[in-house]
PDB file of C-alpha atoms and ligand atoms in Angstrom:
ATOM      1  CA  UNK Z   1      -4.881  15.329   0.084  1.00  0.00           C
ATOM      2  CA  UNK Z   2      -8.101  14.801  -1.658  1.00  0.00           C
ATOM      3  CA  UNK Z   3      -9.953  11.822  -3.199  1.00  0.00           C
ATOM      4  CA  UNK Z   4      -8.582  12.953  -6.435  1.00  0.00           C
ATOM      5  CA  UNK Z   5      -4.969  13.573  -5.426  1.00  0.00           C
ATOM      6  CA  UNK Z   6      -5.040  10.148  -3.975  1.00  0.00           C
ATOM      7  CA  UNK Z   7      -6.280   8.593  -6.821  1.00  0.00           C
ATOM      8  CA  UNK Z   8      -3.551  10.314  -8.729  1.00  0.00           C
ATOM      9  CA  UNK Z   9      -1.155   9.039  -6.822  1.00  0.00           C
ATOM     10  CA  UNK Z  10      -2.060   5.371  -7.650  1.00  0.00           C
ATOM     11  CA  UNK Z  11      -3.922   5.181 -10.885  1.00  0.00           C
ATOM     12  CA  UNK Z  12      -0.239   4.479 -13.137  1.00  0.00           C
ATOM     13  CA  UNK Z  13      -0.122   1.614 -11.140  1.00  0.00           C
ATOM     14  CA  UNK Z  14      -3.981  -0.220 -11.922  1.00  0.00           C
ATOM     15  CA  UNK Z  15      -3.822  -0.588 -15.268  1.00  0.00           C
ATOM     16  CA  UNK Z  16      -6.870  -3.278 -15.576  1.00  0.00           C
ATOM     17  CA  UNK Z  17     -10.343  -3.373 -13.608  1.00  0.00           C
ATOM     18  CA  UNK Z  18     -11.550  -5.801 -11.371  1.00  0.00           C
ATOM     19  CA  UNK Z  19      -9.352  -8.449  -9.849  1.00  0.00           C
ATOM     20  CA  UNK Z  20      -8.524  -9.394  -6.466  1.00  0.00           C
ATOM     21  CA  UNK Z  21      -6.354  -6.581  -4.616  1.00  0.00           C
ATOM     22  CA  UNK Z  22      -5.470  -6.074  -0.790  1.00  0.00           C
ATOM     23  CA  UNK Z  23      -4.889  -2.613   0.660  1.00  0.00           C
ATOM     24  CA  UNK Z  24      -1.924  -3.323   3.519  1.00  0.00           C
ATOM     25  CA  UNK Z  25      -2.280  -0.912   6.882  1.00  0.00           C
ATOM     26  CA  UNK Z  26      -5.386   0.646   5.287  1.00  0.00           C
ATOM     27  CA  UNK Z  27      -6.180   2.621   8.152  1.00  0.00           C
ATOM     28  CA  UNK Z  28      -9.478   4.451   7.683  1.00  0.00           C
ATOM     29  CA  UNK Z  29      -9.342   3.226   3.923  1.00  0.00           C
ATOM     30  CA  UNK Z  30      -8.627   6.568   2.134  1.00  0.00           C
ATOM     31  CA  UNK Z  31      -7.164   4.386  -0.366  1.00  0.00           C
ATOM     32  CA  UNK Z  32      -9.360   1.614  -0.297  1.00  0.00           C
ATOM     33  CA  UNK Z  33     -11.672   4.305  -1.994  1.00  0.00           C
ATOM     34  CA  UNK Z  34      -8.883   5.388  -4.636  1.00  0.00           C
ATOM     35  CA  UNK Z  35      -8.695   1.855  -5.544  1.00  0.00           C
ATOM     36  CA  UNK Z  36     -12.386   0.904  -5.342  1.00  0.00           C
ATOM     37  CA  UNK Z  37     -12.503   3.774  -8.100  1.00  0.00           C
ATOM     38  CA  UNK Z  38     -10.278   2.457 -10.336  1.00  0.00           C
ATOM     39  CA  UNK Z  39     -10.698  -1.015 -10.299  1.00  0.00           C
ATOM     40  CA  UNK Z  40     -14.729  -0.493 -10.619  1.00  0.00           C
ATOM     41  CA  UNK Z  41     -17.328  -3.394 -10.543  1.00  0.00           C
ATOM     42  CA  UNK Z  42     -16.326  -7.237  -9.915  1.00  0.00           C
ATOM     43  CA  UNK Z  43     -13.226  -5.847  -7.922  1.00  0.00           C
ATOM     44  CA  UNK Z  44     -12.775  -7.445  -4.444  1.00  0.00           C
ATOM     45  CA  UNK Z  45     -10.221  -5.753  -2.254  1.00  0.00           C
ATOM     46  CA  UNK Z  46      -9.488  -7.005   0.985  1.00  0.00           C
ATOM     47  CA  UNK Z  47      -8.856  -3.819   3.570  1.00  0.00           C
ATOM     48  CA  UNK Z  48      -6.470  -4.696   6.350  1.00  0.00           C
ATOM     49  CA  UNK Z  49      -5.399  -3.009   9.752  1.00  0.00           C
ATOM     50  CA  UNK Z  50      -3.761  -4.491  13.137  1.00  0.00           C
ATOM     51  CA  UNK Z  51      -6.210  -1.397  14.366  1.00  0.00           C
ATOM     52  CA  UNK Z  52      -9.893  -2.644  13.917  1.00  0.00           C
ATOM     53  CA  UNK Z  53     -11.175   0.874  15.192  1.00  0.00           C
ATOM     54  CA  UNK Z  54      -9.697   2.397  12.002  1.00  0.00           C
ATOM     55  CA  UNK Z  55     -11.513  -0.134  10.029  1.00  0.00           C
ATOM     56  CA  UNK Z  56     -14.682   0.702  10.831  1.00  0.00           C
ATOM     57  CA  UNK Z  57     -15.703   3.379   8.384  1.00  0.00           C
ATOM     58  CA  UNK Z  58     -15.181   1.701   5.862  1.00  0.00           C
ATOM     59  CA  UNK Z  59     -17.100  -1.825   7.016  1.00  0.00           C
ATOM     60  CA  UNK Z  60     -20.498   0.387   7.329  1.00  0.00           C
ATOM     61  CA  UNK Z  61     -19.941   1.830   3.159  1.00  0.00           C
ATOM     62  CA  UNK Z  62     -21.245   0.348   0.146  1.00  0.00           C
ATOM     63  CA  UNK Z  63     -19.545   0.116  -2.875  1.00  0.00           C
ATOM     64  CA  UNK Z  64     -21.638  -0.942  -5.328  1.00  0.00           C
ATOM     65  CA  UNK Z  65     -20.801  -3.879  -8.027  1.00  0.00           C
ATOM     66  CA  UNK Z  66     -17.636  -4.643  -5.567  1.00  0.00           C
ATOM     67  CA  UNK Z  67     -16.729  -6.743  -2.603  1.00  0.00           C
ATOM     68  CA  UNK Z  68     -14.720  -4.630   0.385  1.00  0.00           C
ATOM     69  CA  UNK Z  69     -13.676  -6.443   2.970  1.00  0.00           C
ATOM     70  CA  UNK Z  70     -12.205  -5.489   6.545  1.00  0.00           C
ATOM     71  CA  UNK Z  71      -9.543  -8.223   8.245  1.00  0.00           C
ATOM     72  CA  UNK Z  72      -7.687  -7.188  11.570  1.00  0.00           C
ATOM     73  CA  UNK Z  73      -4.532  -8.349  11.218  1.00  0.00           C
ATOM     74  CA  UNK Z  74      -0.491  -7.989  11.514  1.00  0.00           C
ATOM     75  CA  UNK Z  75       0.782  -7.547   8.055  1.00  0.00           C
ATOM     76  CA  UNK Z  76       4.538  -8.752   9.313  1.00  0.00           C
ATOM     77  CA  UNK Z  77       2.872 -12.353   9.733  1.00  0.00           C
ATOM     78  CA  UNK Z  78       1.208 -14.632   7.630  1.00  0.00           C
ATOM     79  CA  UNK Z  79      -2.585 -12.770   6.620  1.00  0.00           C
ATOM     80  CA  UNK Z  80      -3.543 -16.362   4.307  1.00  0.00           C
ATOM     81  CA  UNK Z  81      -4.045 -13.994   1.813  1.00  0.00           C
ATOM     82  CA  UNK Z  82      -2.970 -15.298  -2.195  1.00  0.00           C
ATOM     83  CA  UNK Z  83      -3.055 -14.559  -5.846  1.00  0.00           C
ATOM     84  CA  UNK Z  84      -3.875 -11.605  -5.433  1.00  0.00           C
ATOM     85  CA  UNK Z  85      -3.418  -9.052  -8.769  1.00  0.00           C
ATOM     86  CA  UNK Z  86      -2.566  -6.098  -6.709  1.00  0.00           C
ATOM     87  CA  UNK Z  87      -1.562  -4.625  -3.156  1.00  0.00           C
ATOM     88  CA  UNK Z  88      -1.202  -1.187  -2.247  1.00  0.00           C
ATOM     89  CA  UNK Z  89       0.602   0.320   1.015  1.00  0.00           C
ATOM     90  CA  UNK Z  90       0.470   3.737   1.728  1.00  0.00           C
ATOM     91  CA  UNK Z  91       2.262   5.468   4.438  1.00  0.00           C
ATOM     92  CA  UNK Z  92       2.017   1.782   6.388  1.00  0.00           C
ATOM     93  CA  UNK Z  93       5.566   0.459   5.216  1.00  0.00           C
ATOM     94  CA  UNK Z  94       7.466   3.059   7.239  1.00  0.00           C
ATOM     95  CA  UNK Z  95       6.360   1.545  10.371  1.00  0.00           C
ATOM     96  CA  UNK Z  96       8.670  -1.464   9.931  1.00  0.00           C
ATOM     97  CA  UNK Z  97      12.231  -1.749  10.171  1.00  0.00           C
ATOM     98  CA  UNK Z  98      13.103  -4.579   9.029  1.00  0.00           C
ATOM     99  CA  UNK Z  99      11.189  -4.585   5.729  1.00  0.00           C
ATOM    100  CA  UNK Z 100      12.789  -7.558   4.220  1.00  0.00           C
ATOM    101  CA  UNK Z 101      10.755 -10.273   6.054  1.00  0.00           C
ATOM    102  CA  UNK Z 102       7.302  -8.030   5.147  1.00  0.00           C
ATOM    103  CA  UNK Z 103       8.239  -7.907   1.643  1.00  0.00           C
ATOM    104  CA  UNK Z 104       8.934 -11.878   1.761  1.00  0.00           C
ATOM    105  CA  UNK Z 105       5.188 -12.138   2.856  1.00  0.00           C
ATOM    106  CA  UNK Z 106       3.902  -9.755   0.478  1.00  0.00           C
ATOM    107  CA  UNK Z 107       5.290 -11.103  -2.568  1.00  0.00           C
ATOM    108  CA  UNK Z 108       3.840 -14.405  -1.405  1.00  0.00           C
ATOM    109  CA  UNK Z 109       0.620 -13.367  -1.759  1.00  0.00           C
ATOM    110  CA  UNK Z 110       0.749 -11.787  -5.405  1.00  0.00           C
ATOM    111  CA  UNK Z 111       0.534 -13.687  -8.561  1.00  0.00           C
ATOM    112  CA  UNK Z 112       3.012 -13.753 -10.908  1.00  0.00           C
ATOM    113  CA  UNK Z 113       2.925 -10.234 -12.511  1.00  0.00           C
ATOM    114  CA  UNK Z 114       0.744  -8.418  -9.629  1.00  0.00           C
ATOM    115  CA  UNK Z 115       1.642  -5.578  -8.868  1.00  0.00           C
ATOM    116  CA  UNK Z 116       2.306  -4.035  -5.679  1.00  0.00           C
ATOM    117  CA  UNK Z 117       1.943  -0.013  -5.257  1.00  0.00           C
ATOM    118  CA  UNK Z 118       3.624   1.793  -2.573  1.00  0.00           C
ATOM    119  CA  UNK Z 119       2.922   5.173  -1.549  1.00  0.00           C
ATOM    120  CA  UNK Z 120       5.601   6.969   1.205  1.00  0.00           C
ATOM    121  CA  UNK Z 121       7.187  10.087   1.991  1.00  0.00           C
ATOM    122  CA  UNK Z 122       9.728  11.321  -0.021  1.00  0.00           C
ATOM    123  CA  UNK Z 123      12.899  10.644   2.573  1.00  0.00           C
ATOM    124  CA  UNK Z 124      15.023   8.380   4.743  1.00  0.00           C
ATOM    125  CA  UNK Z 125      15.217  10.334   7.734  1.00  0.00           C
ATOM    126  CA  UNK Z 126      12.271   9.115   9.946  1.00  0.00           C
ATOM    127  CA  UNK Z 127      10.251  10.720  13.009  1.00  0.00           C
ATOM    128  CA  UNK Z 128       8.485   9.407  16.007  1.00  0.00           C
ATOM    129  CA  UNK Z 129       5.251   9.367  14.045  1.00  0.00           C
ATOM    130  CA  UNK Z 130       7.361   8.286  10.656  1.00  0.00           C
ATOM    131  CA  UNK Z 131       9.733   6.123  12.036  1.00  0.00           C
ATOM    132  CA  UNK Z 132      11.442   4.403   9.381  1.00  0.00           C
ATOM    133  CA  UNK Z 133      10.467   5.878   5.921  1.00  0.00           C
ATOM    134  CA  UNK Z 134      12.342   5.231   2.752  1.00  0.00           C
ATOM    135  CA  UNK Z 135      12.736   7.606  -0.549  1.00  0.00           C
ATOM    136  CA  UNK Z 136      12.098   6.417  -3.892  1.00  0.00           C
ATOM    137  CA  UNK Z 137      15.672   5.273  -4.702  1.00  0.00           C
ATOM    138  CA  UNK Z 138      16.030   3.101  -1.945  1.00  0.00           C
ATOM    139  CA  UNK Z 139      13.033   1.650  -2.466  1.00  0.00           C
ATOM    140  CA  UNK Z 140      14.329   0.757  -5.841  1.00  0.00           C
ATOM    141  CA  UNK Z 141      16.910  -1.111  -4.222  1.00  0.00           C
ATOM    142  CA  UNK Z 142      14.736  -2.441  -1.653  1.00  0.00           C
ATOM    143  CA  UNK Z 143      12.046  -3.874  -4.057  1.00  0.00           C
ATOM    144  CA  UNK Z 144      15.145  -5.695  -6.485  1.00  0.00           C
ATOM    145  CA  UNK Z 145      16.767  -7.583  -3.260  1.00  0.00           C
ATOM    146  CA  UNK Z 146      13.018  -8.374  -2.573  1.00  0.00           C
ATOM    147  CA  UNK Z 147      12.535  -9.952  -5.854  1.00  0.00           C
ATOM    148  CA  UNK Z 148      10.110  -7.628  -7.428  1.00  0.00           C
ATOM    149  CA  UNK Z 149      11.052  -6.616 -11.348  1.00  0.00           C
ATOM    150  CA  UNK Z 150       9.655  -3.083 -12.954  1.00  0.00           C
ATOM    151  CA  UNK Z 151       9.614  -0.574 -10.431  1.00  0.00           C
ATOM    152  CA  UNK Z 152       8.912   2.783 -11.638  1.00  0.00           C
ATOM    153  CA  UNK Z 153       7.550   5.839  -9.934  1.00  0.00           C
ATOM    154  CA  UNK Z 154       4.484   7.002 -10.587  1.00  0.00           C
ATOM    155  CA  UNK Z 155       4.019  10.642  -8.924  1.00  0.00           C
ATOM    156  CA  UNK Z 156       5.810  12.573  -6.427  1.00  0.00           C
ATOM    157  CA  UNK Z 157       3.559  15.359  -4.510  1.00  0.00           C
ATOM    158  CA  UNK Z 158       4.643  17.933  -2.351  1.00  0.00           C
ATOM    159  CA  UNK Z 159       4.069  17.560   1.205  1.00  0.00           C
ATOM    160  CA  UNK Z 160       3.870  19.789   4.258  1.00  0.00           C
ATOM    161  CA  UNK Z 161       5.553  16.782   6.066  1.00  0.00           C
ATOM    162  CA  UNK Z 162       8.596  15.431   5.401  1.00  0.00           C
ATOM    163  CA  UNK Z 163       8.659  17.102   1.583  1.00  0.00           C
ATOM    164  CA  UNK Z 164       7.355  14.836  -0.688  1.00  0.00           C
ATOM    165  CA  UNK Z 165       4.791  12.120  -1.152  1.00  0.00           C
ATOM    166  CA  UNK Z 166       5.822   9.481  -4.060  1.00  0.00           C
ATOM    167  CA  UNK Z 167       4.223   6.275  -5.511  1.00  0.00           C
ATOM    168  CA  UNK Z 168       5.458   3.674  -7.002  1.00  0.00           C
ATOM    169  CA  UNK Z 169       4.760   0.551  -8.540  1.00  0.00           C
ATOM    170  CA  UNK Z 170       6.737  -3.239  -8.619  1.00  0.00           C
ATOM    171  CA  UNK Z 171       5.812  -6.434 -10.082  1.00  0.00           C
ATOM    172  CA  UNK Z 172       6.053  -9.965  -8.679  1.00  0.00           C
TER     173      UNK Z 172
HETATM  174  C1  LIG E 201      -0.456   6.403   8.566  1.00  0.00           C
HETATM  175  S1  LIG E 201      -1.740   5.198   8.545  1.00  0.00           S
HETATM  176  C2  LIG E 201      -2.059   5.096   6.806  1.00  0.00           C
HETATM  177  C3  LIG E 201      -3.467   4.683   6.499  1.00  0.00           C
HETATM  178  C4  LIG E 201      -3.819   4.655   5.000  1.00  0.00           C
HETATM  179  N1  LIG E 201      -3.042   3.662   4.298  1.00  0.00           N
HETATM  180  C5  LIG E 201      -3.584   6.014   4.393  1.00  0.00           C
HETATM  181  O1  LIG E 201      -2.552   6.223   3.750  1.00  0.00           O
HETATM  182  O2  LIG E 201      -4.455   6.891   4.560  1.00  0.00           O
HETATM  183  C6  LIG E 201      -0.858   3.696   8.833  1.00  0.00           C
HETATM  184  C7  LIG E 201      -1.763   2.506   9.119  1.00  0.00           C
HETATM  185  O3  LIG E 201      -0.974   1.314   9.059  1.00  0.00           O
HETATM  186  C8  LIG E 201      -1.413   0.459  10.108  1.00  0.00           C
HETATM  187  N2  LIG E 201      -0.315  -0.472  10.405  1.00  0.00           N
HETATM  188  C9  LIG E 201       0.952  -0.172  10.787  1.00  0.00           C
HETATM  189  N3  LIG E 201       1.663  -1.296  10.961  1.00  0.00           N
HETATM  190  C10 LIG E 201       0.825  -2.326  10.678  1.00  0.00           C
HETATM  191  C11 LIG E 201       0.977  -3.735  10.682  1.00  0.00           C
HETATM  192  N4  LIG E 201       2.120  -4.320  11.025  1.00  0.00           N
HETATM  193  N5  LIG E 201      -0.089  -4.503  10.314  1.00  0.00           N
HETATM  194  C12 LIG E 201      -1.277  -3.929   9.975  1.00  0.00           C
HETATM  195  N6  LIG E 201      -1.474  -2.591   9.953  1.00  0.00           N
HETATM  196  C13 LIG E 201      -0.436  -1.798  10.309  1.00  0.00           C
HETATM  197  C14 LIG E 201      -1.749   1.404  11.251  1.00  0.00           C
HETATM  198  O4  LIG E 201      -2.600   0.785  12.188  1.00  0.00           O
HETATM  199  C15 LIG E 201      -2.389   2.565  10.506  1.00  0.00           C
HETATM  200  O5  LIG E 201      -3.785   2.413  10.404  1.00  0.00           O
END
């Protein structure tokens, strides 16, 4: 995927600029950038990874009129993040299996009305390197027991792995 397609994939789901967001298992911060893009000057976004190495790249950019910030750290625990507007995970939600508790923890760290954006393959039948994905309707389920109102999805992409890519979007 591109810088564009990855934008694509997100941009139903930022519908105002600036704000506080957090970007959850960023990894090298492909969509850090999306998201930098769309959410454009006075935006701080808060880039987190249990794997500082991946984090790197992204702590020696600029992105002028914003604030990125790296933070190594376990997204299944407390990260003393809050009020945030937004949070996106892409292809970092998968890795848990029970997603309940993570959701808890995420929600707690939106306002009322943020939105969180997901991004995942397309399936519920994992892989050693996908381990535990989920497809867009159980994520609808997932996201309601969690609390979160509005889900929609926003794209689906094909995908040489596992077929499909989606995004969607929830609100606290
Ligand atoms: C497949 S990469 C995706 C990176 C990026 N979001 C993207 O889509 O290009 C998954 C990332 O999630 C991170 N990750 C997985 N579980 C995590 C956890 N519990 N806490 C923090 N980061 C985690 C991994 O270290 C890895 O960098």
């Amino acid at each position: 995927m591109n810088h564009a397609d990855l934008v694509g994939l997100i941009e139903g789901g930022v519908t105002e600029h600036g704000g506080r967001w957090a970007d959850l298992g960023a990894g090298e911060g492909a969509f850090t950038r999306a998201l930098a893009d769309l959410l454009g000057p006075g935006a701080h976004i808060t880039a987190v990874d249990r794997d500082g190495g991946a984090l790197r790249n992204l702590e020696s950019e600029s992105f002028p009129g914003l604030v990125v910030e790296t933070k190594v750290g376990d997204f299944t625990r407390e990260l003393g993040l809050s009020n945030l507007n937004g949070i996106v995970m892409a292809n970092s939600l998968h890795f848990v299996r029970d997603k309940a508790h993570v959701l808890e923890l995420v929600r707690k760290m939106l306002r009322p009305g943020g939105k969180l954006i997901v991004v995942e393959y397309g399936t519920d039948r994992g892989n050693p390197w996908v381990p535990h994905p989920f497809s867009y309707p159980k994520w609808e389920r997932m996201a309601a027991q969690a609390g979160f109102v509005g889900t929609r999805l926003l794209r689906t992409i094909p995908s040489r792995h596992l077929g499909s890519i989606y995004s969607a979007v929830s609100e606290r």
